[in-house]
Each structure stands twice: as C-alpha cells, then as structure tokens.
mmCIF file of N, CA and C in Angstrom:
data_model
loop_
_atom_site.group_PDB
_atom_site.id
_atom_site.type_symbol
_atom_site.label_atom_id
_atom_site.label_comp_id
_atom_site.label_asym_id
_atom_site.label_seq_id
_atom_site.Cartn_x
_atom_site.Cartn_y
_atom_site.Cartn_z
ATOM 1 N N UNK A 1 91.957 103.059 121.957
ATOM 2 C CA UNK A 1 91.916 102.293 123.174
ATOM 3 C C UNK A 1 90.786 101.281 123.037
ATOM 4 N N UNK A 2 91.177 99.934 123.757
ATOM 5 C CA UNK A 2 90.151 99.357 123.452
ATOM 6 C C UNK A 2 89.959 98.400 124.690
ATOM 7 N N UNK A 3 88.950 97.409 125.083
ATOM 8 C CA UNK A 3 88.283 96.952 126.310
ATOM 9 C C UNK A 3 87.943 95.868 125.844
ATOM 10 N N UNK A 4 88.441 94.575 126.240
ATOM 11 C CA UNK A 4 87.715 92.958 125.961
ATOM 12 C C UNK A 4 88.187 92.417 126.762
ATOM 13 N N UNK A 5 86.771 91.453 127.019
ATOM 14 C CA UNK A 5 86.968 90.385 127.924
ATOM 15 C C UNK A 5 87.610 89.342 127.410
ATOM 16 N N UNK A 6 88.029 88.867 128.797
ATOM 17 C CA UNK A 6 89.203 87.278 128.235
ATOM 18 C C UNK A 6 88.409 86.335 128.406
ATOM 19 N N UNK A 7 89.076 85.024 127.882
ATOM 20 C CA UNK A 7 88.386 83.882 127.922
ATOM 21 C C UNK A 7 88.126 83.199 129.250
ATOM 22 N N UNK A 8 88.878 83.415 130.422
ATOM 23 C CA UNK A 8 88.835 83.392 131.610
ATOM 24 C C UNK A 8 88.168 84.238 132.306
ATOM 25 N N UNK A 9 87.275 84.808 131.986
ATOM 26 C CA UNK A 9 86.766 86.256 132.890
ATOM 27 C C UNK A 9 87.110 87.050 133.125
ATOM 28 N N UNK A 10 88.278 87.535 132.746
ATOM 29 C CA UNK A 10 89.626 88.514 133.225
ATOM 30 C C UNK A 10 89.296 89.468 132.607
ATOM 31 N N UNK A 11 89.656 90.643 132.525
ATOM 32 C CA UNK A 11 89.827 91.776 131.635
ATOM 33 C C UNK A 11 90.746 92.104 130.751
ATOM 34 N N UNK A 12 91.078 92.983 129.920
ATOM 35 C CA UNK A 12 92.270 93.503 129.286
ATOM 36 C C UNK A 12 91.878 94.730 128.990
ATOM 37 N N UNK A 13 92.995 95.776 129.165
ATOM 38 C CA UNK A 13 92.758 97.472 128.602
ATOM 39 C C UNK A 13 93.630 97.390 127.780
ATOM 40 N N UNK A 14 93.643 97.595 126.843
ATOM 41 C CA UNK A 14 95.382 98.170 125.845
ATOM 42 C C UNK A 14 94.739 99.315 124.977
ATOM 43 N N UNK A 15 95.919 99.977 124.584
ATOM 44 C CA UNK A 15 95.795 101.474 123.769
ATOM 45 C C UNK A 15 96.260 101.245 122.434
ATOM 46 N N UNK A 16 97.337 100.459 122.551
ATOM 47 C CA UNK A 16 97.718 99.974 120.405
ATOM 48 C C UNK A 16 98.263 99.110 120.504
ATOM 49 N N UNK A 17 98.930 98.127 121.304
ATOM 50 C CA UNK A 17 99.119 96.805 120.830
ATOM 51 C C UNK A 17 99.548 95.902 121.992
ATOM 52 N N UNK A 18 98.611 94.551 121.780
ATOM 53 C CA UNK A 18 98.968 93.601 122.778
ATOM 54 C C UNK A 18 100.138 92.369 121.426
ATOM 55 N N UNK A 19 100.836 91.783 122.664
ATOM 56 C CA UNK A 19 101.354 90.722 121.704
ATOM 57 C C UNK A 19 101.265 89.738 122.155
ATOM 58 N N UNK A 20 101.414 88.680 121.389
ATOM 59 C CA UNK A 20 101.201 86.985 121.703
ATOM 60 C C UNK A 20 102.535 86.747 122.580
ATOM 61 N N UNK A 21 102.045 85.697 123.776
ATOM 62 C CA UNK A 21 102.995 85.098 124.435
ATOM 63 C C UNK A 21 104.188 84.967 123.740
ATOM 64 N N UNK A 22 105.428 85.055 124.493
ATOM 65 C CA UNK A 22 106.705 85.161 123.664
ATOM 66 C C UNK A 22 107.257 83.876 123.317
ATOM 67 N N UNK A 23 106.561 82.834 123.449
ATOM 68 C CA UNK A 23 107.548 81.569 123.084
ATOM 69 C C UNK A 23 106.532 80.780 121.725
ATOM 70 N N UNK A 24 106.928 79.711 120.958
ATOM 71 C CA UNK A 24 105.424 79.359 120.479
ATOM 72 C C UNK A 24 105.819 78.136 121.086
ATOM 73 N N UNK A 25 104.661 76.985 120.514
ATOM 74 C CA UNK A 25 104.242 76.077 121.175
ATOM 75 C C UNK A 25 105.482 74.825 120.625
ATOM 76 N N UNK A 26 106.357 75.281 119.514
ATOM 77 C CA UNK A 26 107.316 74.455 119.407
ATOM 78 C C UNK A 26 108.722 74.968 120.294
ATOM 79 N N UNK A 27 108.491 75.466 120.879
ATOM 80 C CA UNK A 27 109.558 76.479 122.035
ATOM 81 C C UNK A 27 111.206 76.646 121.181
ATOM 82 N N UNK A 28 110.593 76.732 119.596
ATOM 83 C CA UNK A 28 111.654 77.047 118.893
ATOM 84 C C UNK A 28 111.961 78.548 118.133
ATOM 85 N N UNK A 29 110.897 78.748 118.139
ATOM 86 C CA UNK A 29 110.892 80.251 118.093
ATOM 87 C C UNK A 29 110.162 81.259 119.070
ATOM 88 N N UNK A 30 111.369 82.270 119.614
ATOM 89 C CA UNK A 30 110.698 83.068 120.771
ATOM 90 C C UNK A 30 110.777 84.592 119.909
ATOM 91 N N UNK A 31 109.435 85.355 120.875
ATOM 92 C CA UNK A 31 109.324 86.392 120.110
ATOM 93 C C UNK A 31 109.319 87.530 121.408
ATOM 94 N N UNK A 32 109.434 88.654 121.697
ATOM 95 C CA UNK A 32 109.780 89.953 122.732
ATOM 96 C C UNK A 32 109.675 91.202 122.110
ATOM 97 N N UNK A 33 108.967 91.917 123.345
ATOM 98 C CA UNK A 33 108.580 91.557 124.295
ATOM 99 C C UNK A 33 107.311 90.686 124.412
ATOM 100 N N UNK A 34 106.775 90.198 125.068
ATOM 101 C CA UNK A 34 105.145 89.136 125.033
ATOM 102 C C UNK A 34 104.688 90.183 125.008
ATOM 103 N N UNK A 35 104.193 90.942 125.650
ATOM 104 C CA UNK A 35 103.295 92.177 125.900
ATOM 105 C C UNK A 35 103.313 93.413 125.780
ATOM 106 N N UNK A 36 102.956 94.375 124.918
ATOM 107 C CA UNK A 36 103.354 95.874 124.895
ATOM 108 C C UNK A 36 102.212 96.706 124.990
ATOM 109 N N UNK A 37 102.676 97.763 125.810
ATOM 110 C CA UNK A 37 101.558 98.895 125.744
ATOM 111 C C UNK A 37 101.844 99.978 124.986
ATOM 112 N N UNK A 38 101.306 100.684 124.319
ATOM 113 C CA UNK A 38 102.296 101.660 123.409
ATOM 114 C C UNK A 38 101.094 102.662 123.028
ATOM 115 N N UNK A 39 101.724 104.313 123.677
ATOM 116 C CA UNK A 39 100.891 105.215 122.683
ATOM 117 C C UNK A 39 101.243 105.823 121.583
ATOM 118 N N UNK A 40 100.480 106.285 120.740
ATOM 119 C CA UNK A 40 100.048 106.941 119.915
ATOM 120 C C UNK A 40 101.523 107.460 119.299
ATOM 121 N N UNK A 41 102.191 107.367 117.883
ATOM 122 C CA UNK A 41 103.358 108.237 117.560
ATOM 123 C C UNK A 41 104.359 107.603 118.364
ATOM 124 N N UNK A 42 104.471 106.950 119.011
ATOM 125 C CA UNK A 42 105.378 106.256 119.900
ATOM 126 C C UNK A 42 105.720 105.156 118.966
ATOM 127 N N UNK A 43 107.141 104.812 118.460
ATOM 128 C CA UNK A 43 107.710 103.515 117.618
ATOM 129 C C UNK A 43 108.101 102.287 118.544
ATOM 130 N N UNK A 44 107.843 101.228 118.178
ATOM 131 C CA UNK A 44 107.826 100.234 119.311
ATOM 132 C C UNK A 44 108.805 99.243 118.194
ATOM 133 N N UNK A 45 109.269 98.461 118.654
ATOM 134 C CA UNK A 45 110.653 96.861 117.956
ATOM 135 C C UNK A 45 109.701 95.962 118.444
ATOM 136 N N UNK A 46 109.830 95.233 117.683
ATOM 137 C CA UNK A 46 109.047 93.377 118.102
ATOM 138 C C UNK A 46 110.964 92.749 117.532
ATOM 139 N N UNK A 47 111.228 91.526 118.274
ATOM 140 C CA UNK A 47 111.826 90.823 118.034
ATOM 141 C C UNK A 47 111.621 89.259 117.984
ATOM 142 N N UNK A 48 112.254 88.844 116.886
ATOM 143 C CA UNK A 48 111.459 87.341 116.938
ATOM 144 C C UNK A 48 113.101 86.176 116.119
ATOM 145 N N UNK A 49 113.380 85.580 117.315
ATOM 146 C CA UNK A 49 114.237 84.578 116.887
ATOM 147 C C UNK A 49 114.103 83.861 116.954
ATOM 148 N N UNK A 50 115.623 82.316 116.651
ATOM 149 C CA UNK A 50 115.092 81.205 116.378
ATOM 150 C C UNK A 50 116.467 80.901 115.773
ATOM 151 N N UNK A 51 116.763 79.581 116.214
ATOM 152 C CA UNK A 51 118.280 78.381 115.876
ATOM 153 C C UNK A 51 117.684 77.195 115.191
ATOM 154 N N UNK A 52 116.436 77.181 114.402
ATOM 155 C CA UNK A 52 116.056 76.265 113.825
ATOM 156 C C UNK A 52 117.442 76.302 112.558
ATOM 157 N N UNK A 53 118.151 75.139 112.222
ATOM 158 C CA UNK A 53 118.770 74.691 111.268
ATOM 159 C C UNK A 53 118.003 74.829 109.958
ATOM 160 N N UNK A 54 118.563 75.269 108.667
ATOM 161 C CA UNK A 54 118.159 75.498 107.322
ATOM 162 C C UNK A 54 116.543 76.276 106.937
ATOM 163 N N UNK A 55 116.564 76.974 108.572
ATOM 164 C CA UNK A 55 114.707 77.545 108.165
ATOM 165 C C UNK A 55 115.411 79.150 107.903
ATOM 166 N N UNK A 56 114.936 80.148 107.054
ATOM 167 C CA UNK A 56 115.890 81.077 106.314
ATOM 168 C C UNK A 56 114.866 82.117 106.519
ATOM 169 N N UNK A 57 114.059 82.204 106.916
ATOM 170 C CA UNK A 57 112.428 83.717 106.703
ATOM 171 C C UNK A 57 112.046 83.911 107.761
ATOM 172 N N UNK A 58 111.641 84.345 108.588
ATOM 173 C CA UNK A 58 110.902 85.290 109.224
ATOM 174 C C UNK A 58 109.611 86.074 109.053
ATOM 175 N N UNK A 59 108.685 85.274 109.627
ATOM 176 C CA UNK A 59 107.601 86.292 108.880
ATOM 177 C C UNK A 59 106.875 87.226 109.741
ATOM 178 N N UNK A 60 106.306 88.316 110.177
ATOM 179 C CA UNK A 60 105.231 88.530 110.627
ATOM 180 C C UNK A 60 103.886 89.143 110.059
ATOM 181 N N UNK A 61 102.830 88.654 111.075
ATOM 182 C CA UNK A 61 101.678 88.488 110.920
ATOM 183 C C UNK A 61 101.013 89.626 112.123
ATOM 184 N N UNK A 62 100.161 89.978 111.492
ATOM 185 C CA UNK A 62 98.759 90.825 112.471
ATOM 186 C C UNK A 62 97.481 90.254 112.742
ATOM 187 N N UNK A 63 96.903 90.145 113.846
ATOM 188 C CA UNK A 63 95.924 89.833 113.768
ATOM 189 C C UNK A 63 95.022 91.268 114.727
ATOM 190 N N UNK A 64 93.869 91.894 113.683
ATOM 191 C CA UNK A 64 93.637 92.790 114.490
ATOM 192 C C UNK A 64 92.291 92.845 115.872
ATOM 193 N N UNK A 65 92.272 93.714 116.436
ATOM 194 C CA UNK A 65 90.838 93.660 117.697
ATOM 195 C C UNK A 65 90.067 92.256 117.286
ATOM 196 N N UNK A 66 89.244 92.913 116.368
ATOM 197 C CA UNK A 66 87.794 92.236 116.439
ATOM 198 C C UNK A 66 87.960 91.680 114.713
ATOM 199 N N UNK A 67 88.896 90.842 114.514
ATOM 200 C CA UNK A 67 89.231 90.029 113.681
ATOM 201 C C UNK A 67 89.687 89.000 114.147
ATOM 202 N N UNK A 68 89.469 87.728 112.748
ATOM 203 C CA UNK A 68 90.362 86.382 113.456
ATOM 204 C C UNK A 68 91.666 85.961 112.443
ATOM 205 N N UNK A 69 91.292 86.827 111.697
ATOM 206 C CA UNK A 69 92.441 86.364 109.935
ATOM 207 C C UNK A 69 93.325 87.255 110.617
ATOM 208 N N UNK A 70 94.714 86.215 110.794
ATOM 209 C CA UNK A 70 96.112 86.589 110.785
ATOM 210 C C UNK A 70 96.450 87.080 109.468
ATOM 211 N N UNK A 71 96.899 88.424 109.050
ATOM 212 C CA UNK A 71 97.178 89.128 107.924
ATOM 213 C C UNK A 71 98.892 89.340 107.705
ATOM 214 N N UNK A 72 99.661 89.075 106.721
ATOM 215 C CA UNK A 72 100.577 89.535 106.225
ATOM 216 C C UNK A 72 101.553 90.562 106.329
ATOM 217 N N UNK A 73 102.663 90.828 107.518
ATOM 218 C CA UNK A 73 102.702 92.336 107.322
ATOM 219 C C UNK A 73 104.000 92.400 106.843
ATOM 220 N N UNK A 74 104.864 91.806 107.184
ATOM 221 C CA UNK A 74 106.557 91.420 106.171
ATOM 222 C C UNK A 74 107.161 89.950 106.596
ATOM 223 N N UNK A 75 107.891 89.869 105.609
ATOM 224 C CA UNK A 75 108.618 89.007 106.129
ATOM 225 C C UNK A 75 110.168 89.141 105.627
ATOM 226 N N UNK A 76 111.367 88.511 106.236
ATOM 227 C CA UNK A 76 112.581 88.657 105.568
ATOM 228 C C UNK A 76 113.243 87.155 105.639
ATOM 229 N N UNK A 77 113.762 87.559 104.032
ATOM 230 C CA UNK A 77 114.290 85.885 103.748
ATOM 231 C C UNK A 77 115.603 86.642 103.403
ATOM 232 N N UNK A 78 116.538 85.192 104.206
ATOM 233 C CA UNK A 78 117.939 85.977 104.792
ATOM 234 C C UNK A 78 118.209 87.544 104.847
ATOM 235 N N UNK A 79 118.513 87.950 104.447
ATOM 236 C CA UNK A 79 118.723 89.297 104.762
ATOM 237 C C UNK A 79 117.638 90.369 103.934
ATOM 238 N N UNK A 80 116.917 89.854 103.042
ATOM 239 C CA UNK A 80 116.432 91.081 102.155
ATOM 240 C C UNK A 80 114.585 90.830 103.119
ATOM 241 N N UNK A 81 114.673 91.899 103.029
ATOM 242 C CA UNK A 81 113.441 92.417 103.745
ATOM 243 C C UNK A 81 112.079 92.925 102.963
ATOM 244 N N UNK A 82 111.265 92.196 103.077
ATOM 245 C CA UNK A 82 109.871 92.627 102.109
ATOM 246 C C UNK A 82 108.718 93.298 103.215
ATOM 247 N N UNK A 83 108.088 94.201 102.870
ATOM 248 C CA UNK A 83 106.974 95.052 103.982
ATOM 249 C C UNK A 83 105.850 94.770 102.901
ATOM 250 N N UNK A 84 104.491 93.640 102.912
ATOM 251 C CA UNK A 84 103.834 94.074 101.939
ATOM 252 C C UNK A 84 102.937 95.564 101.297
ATOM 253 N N UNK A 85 102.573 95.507 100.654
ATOM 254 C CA UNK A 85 102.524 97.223 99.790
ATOM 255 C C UNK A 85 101.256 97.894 101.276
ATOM 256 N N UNK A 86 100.090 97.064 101.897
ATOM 257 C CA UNK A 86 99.003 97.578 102.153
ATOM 258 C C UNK A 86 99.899 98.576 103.505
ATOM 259 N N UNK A 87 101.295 97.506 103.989
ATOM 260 C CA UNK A 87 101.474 98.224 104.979
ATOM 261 C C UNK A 87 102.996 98.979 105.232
ATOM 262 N N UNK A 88 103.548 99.273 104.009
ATOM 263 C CA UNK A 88 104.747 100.239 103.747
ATOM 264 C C UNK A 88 104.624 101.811 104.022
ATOM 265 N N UNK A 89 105.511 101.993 105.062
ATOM 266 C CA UNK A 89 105.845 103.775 105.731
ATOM 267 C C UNK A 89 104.407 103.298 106.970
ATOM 268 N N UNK A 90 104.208 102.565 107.838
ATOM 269 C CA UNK A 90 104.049 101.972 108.552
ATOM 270 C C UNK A 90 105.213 101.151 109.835
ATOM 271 N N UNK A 91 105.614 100.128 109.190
ATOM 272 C CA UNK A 91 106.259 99.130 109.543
ATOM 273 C C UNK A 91 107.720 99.058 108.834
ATOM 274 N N UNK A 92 108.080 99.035 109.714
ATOM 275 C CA UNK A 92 109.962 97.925 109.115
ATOM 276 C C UNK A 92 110.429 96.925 109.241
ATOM 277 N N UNK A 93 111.095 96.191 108.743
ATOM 278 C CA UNK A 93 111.688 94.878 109.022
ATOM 279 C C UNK A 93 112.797 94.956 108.773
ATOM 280 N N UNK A 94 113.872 94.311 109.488
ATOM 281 C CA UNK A 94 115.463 94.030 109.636
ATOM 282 C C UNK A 94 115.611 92.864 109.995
ATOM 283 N N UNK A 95 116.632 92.404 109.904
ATOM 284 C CA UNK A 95 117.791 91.354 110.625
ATOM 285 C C UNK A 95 118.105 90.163 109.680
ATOM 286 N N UNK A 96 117.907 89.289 110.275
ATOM 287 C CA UNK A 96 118.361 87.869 109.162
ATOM 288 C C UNK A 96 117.538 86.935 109.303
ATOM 289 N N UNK A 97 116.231 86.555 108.381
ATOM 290 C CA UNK A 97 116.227 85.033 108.694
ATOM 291 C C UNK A 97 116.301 83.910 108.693
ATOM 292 N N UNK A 98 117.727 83.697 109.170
ATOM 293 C CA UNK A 98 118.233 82.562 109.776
ATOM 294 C C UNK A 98 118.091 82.479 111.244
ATOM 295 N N UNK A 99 118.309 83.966 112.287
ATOM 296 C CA UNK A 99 118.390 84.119 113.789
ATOM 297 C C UNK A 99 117.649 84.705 114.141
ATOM 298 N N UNK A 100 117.293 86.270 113.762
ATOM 299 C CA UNK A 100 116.696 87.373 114.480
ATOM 300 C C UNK A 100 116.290 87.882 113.698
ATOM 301 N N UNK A 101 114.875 88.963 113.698
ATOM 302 C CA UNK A 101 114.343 89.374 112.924
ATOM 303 C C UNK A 101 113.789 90.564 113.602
ATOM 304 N N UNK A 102 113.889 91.500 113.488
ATOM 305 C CA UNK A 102 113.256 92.731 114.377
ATOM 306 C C UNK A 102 111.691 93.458 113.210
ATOM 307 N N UNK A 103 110.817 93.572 113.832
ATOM 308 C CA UNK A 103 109.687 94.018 113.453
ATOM 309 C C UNK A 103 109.435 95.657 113.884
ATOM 310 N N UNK A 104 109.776 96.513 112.960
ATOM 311 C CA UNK A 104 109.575 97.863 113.675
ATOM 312 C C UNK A 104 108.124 98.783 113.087
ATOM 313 N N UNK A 105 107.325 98.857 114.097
ATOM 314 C CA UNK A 105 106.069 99.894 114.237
ATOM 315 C C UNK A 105 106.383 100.914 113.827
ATOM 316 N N UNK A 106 106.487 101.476 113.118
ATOM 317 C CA UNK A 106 106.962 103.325 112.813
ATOM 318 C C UNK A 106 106.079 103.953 113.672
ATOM 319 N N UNK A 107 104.889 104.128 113.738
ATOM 320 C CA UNK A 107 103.997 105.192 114.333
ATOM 321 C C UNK A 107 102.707 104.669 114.259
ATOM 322 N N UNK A 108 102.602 104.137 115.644
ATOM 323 C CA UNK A 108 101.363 103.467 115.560
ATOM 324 C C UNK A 108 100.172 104.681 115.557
ATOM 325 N N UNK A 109 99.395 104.651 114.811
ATOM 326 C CA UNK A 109 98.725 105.440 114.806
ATOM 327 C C UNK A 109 97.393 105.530 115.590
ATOM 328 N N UNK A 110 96.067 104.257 115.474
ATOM 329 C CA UNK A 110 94.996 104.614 115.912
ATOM 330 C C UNK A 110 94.289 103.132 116.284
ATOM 331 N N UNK A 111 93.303 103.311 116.931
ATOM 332 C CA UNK A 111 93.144 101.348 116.941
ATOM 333 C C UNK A 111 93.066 100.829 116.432
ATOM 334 N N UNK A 112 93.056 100.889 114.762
ATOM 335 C CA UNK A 112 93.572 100.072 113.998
ATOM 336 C C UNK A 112 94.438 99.456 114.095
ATOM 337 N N UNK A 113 95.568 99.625 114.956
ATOM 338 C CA UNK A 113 96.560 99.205 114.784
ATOM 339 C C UNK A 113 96.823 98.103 116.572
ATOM 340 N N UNK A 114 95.635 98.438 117.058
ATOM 341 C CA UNK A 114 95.883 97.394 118.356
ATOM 342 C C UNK A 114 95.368 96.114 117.544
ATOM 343 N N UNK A 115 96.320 94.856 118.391
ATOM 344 C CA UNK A 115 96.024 93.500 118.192
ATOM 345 C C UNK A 115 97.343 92.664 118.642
ATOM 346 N N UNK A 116 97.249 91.490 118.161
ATOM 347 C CA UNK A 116 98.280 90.744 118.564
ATOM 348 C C UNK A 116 98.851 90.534 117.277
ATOM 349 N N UNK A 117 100.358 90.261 117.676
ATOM 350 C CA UNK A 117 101.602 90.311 116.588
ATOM 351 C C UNK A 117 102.180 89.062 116.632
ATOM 352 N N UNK A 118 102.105 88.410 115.670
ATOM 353 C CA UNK A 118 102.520 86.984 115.824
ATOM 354 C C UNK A 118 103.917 87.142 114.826
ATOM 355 N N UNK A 119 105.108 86.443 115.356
ATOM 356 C CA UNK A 119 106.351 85.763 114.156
ATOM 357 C C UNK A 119 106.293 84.606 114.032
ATOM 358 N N UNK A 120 106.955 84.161 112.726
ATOM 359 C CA UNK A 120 106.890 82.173 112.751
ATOM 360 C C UNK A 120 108.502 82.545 111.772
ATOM 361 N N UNK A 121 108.812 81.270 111.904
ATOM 362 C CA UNK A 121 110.087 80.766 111.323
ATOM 363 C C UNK A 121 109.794 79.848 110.015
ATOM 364 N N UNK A 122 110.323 80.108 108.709
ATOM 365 C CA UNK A 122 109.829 78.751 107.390
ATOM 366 C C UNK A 122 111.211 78.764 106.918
ATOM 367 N N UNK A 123 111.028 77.861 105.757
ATOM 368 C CA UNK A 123 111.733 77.411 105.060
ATOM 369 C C UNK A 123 111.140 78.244 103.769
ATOM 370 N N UNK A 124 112.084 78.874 102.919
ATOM 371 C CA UNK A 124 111.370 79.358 101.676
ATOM 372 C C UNK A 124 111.194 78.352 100.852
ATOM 373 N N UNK A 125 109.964 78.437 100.352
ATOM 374 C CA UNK A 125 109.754 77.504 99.305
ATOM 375 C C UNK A 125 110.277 77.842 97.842
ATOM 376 N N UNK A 126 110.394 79.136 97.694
ATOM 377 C CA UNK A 126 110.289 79.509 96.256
ATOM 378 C C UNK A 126 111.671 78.428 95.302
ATOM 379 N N UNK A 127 111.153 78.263 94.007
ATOM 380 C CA UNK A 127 111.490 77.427 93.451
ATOM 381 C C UNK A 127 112.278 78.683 91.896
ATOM 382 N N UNK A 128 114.286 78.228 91.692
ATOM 383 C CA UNK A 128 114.423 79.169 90.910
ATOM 384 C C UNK A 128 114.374 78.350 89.837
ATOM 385 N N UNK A 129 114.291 79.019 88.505
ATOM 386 C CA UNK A 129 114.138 78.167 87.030
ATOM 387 C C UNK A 129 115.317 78.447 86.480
#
C-alpha cells in the first residue's frame, strides 16, 4: 500500500496499481480501465487499443511508485506475444497488434508492483535480411 501526494494537493491511496488516464494525448490509442485498485493474488486485464492504419505492436510499459523510467514489460507484434525475461510468470500478453492488446497481471504480488501502466501503438521497425 502506498500514500502520495498529487500535483494538485489532492491525495491518492492505492494498494497495487494505479493506471494512466485511458485515452493518450493523440486520442488514438485508448487504454481500460484508467484506474484500478487491486489486491494482493488478485489477477487484473489492462486493455489497450487502437485503428491506427499499418501500426502492428502494442507495447506495454511500467512505471513504478517512486520511479520516473518507464520500463519494458511486453509487447505483441501482430499476434506473437513477447513478456521480457525480468518479468515472465508475472504478466501476460494477448491479442493483436493491429487492434487490441490485453495486458494480464498474473498475481500482483507486493508494492513493487503498484504504479502506472502505460500502452502505446508503433510501427515495427525491425528490418529482415
């Protein structure tokens, strides 16, 4: 559980995870729910879509408490799904990205794991030989 003040004076309580507003600022990719409260052993879905034309990945990102580096946690290009290694039997990833991309928490465990959950939409770059 954790306790910080907002930039407005406001408060916030959360127990394992807040999430970033659900739309981004290009109102082309929306992500749901905006906000979650979630305890302990409890599995939570993030969803994050998007009708951007020829953008194919899905990524998400963590950013934790009392950090500012947005970190790596999967991403899926069209259908095949990558979890990087630090955070596998953790987290899941499904869907397609081209549309939808579901982000699944297995078991959140401890406040490590509160913060905000960001998705973005790309274009893969990778280049085949």
């Amino acid at each position: 559980m954790f306790y910080s003040n907002l930039r407005n004076g406001g408060t916030i309580l959360c127990y394992v995870l807040c999430l970033r507003p659900g739309v981004s600022l290009s109102k082309s990719v929306y992500q749901s729910p905006s906000t979650s409260l979630v305890k302990p052993n409890a599995s939570v879905t993030l969803n994050c879509s998007h009708k951007i034309p020829r953008y194919d990945t899905v990524l998400w990102y963590k950013r934790s408490v009392e950090d500012t580096a947005l970190n790596l946690i999967a991403y899926i290009y069209y259908k095949t799904p990558t979890v990087e290694p630090s955070y596998k039997g953790y987290f899941d990833v499904k869907g397609d990205g081209e549309n939808d991309a579901f982000l699944h928490i297995l078991k959140p465990r401890q406040a490590e794991d509160s913060g905000e959950y960001f998705c973005a939409a790309s274009i893969h770059s990778g280049t085949e030989t």
